[in-house]
C-alpha positions as a printed NumPy array, in Angstrom:
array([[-11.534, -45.24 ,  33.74 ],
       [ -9.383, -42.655,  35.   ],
       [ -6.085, -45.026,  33.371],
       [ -8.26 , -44.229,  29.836],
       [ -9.115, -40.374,  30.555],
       [ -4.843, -40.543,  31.285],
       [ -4.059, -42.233,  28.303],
       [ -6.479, -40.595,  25.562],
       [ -4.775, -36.902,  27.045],
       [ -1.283, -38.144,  26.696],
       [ -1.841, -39.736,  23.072],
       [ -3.816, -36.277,  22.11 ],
       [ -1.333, -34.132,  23.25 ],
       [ -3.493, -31.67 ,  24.745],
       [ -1.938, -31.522,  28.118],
       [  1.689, -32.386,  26.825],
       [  4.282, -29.327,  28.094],
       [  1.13 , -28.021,  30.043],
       [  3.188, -26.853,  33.352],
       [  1.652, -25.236,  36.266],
       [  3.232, -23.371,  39.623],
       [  1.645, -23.03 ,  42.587],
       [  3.103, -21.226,  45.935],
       [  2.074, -23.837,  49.107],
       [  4.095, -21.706,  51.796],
       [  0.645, -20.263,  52.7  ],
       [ -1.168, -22.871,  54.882],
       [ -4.637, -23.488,  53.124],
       [ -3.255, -23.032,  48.962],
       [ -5.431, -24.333,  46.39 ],
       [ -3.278, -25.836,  43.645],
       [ -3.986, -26.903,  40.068],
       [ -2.278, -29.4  ,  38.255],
       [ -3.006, -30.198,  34.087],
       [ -3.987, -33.964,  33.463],
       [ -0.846, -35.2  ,  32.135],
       [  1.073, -32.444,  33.057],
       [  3.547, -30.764,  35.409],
       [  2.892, -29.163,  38.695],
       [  6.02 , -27.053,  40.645],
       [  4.924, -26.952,  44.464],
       [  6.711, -24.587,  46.457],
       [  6.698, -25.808,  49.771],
       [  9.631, -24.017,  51.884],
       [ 12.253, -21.095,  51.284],
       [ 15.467, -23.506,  51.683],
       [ 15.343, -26.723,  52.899],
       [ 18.828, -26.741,  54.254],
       [ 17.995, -24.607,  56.901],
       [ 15.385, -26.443,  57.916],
       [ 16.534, -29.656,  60.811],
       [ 13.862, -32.255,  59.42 ],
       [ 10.585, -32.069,  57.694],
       [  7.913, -34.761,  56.466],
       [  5.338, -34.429,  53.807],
       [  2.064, -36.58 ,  53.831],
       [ -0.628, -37.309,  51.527],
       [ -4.261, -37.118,  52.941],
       [ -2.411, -36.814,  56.683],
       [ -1.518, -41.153,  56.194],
       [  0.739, -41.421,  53.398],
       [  4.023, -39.998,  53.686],
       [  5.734, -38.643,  50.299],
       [  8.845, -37.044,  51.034],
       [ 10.977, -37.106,  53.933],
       [ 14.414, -35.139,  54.186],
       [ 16.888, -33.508,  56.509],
       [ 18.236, -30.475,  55.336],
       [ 19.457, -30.985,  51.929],
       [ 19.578, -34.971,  52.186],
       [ 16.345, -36.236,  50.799],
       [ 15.874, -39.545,  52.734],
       [ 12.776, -41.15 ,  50.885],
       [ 10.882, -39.499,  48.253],
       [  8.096, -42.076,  47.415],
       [  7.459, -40.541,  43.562],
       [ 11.325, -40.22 ,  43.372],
       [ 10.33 , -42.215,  39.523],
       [  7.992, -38.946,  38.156],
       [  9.389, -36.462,  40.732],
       [ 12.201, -34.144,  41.776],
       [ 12.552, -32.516,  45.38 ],
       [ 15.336, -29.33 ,  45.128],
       [ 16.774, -28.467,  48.501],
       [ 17.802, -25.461,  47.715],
       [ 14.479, -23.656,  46.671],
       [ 12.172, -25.964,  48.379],
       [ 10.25 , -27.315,  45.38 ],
       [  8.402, -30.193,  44.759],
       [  7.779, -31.007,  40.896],
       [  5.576, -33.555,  39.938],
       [  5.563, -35.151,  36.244],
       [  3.166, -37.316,  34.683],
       [ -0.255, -35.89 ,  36.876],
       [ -2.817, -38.796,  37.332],
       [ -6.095, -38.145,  39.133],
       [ -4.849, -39.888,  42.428],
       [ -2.154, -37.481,  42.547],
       [ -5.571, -35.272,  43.61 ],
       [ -5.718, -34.737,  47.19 ],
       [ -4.587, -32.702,  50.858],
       [ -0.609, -32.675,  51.405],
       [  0.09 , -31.554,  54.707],
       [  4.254, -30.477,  55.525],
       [  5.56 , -31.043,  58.668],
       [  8.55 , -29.357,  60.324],
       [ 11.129, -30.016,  62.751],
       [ 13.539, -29.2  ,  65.092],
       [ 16.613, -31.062,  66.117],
       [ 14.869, -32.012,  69.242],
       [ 12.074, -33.608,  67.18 ],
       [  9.995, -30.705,  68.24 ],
       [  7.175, -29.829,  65.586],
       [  7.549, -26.56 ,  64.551],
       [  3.85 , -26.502,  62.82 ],
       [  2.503, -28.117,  59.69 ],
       [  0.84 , -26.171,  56.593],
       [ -1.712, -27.815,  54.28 ],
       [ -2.413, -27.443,  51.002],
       [ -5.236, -28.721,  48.548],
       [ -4.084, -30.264,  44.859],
       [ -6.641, -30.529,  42.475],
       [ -5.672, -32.353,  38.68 ],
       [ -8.175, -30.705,  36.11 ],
       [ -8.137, -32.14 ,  32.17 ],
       [ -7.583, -28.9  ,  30.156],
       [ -9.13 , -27.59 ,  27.425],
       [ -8.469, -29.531,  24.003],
       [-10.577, -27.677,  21.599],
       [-13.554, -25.56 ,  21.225],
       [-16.422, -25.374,  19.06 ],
       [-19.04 , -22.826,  17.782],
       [-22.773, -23.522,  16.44 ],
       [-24.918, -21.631,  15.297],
       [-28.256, -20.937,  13.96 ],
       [-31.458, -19.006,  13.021],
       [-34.49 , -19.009,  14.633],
       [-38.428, -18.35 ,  13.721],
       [-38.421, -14.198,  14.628],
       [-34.665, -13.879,  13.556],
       [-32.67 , -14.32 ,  16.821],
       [-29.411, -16.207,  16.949],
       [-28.882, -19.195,  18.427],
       [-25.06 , -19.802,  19.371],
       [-23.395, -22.538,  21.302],
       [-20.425, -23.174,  22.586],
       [-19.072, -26.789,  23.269],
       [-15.311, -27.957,  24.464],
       [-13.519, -31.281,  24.33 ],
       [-11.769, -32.631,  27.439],
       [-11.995, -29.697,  29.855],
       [-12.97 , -30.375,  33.694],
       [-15.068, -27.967,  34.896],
       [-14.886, -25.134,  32.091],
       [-16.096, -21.517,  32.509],
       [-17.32 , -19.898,  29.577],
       [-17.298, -15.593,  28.384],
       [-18.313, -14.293,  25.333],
       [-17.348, -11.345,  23.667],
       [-18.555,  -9.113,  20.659],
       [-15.739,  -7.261,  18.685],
       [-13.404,  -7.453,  21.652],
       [-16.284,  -6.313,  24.156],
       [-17.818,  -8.519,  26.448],
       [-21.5  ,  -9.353,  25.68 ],
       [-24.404,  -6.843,  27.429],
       [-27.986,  -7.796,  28.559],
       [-29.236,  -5.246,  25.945],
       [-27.372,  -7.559,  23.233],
       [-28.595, -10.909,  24.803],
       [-32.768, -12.167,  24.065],
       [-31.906, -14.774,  27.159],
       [-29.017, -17.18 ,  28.407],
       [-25.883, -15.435,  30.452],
       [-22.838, -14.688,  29.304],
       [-20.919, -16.877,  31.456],
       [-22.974, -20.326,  29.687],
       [-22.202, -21.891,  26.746],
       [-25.57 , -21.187,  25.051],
       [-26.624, -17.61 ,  24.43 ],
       [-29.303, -15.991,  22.192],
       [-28.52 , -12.943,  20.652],
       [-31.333, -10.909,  19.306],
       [-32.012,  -9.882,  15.94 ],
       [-29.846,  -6.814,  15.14 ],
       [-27.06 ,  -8.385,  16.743],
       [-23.727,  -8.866,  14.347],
       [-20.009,  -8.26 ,  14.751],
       [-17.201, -10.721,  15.61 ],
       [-18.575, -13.029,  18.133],
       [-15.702, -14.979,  20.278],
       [-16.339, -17.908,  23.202],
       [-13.343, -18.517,  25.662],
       [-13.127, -21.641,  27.572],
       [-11.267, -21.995,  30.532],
       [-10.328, -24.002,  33.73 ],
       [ -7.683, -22.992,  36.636],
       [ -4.804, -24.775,  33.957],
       [ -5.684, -23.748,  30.343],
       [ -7.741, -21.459,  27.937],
       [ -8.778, -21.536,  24.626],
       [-11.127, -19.769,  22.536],
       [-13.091, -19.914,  19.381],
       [-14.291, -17.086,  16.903],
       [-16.361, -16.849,  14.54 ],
       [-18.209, -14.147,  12.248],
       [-21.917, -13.845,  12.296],
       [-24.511, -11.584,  10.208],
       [-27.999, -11.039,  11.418],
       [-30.432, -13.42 ,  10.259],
       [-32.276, -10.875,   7.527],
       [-34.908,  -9.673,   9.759],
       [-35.758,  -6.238,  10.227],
       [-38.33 ,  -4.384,  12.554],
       [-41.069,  -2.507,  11.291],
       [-43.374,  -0.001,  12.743],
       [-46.393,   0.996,  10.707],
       [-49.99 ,   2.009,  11.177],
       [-52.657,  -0.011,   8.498],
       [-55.363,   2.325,   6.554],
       [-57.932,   0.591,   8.702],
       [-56.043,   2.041,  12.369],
       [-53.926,  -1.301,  12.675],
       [-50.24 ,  -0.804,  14.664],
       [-48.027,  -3.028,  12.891],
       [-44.853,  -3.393,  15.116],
       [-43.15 ,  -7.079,  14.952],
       [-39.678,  -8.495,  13.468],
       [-40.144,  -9.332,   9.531],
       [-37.733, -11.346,   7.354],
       [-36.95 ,  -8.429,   4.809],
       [-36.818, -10.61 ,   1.936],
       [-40.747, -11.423,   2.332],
       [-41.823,  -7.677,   3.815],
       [-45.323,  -6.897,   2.109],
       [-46.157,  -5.014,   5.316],
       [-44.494,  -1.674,   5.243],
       [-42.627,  -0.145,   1.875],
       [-40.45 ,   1.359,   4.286],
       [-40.346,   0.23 ,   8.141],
       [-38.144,   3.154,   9.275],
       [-41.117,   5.389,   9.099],
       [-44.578,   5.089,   9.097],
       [-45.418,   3.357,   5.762],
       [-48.233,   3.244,   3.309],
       [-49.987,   0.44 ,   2.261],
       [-48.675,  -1.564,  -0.934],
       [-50.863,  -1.324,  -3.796],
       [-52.636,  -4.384,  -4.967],
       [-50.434,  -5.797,  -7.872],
       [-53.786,  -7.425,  -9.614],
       [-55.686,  -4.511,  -9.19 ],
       [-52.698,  -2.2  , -10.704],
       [-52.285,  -4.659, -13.462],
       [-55.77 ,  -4.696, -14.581],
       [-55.855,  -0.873, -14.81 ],
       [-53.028,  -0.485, -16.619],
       [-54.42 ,  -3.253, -19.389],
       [-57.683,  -0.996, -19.544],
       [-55.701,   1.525, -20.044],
       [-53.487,   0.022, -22.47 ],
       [-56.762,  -0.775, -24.253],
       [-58.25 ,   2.426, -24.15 ],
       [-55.518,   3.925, -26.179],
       [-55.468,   1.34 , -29.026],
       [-58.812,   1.554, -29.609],
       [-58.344,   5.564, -29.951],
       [-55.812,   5.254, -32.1  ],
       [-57.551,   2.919, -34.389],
       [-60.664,   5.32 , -34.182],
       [-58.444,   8.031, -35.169],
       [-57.011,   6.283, -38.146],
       [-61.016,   5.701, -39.002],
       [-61.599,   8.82 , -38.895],
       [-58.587,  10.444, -40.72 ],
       [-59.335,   8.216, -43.524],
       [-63.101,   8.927, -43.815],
       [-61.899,  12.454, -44.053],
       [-59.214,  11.614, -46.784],
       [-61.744,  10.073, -48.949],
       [-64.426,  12.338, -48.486],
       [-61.706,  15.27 , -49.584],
       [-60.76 ,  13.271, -52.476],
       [-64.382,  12.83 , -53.84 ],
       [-64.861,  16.644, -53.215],
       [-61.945,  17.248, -55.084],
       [-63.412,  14.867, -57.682],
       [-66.368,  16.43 , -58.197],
       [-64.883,  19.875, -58.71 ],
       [-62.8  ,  18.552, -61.545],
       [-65.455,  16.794, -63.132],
       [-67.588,  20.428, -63.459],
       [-64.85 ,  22.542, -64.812],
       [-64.484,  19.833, -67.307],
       [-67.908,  19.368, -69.102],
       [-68.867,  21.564, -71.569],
       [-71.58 ,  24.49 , -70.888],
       [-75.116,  24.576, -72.442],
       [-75.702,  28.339, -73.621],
       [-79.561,  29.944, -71.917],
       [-80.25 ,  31.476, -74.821],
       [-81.559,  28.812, -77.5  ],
       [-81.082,  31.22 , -80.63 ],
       [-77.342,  30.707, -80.061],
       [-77.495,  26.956, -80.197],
       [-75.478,  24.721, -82.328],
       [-79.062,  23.676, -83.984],
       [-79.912,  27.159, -84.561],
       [-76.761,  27.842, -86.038],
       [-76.868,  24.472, -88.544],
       [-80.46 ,  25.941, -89.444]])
């Protein structure tokens, strides 16, 4: 299995050039080596001035084994190169067995050990890629997660426009997982780093709140209205900043404004009734005036008659 893991990191690439350095002249180190990869050990100053010295793998195997600068035996010698001169070990080609306690033992030219320092190698897969998800949830928090390819034991941080993530940003989860939930007003441009002791990568991505807003309102009937809304669908509050009044009933405004619509046809109609029962009683008045000046008058006095005249 661990021949596959090898393989697959060596045909992806991911580790290729990856190069790590780790100082073992401290008995005790904890060193780091990329999957793949290169690890420089320094184990001594000089190795000239040194009479005889012996390295061993898990305090049975021996690796290296040289007397001042002549390297004797060197048991990697195919994927490895020992330099006198600076003491260094570097190791090509890092498998998983190459995992594990080297211990260096040095001599004197009376064969006396002159002590023996330890140090603890540990071949992690580095990070390949990372990826971001995320989505929208039923009161308008933010899901994110944060997933990576290959790594061994990855570490995850967040950060929000180049800040790291706060408690007051974060509904639950800790910024150091790889799933958070930020709450509703949260936006900006989110970023999740990955990272073991041999590589680092990280992922951004640009995210909007979900389109819910909080409102705060008190009902005519003494209701406290104070919740997370999707603004889109807010009948609630006309405006949730302050406290709001009611929306008016859209039916109920609809039917007054037909009455009302209504009411002033039917006065204009009226009005036109009336102006032209007006304009026709005028005309007959004006009628009947005509028609009087027009007929002829009938003298009171009889003897002044056209008959009395003829007679």
């Amino acid at each position: 299995m661990e021949a596959v893991v090898g393989l697959l990191v060596m045909l992806l690439g991911v580790s290729h050039g990856v190069e790590t350095y780790c100082d073992g002249r401290q008995d005790g180190a904890q060193c780091y080596g990329a999957l793949g990869g290169t690890v420089v050990l320094q184990l001594m100053d000089n190795a000239s001035e040194i009479f005889k010295y012996q390295w061993y793998k898990n305090k049975t195997t021996i690796i290296l084994h040289g007397r001042k600068d002549t390297i004797v035996y060197n048991m990697m010698k195919d994927r490895s190169v020992f330099t006198p001169s600076n003491g260094t070990f570097k190791i090509n080609n890092l498998s998983r067995t190459d995992g594990a306690e080297y211990t260096l033992h040095i001599f004197d030219s009376n064969a006396y050990d002159l002590g023996q320092r330890t140090l603890q190698l540990s071949i992690q897969a580095p990070v390949s890629s990372v990826l971001l998800d995320s989505e929208c949830l039923s009161q308008g928090e933010m899901r994110v997660s944060c997933s990576s390819e290959g790594a061994d034991s990855p570490q995850y941080s967040w950060t929000l426009d180049g800040h790291t993530l706060t408690d007051a940003q974060l509904l639950s989860g800790n910024k150091e997982t790889n799933n958070i939930t930020l709450k509703q007003d949260v936006s900006g441009r989110l970023v999740c780093s990955v990272r073991n002791h041999i590589s680092s990568v990280s992922k951004e991505e640009k995210i909007s709140t979900c389109g819910f807003i909080f409102i705060n309102c008190t009902l005519p009937d003494g209701t406290n209205i104070s919740q997370w809304v999707f603004s889109a669908n807010n009948t609630l509050c006309i405006d949730p900043t302050t406290t709001p009044t009611m929306i008016t009933d859209t039916t109920s405004f609809n039917v007054d404004n037909s009455l009302l619509v209504c009411g002033l046809r039917a006065a204009v109609v009226l009005s036109l009734l009336v102006g032209i029962a007006i304009y026709f009683a005028w005309k007959k008045k004006k009628y009947n005036e005509v028609e009087t000046s027009t007929r002829p008058r009938i003298k009171d006095h009889p003897e002044n008659s056209f008959s009395m005249v003829e007679l």
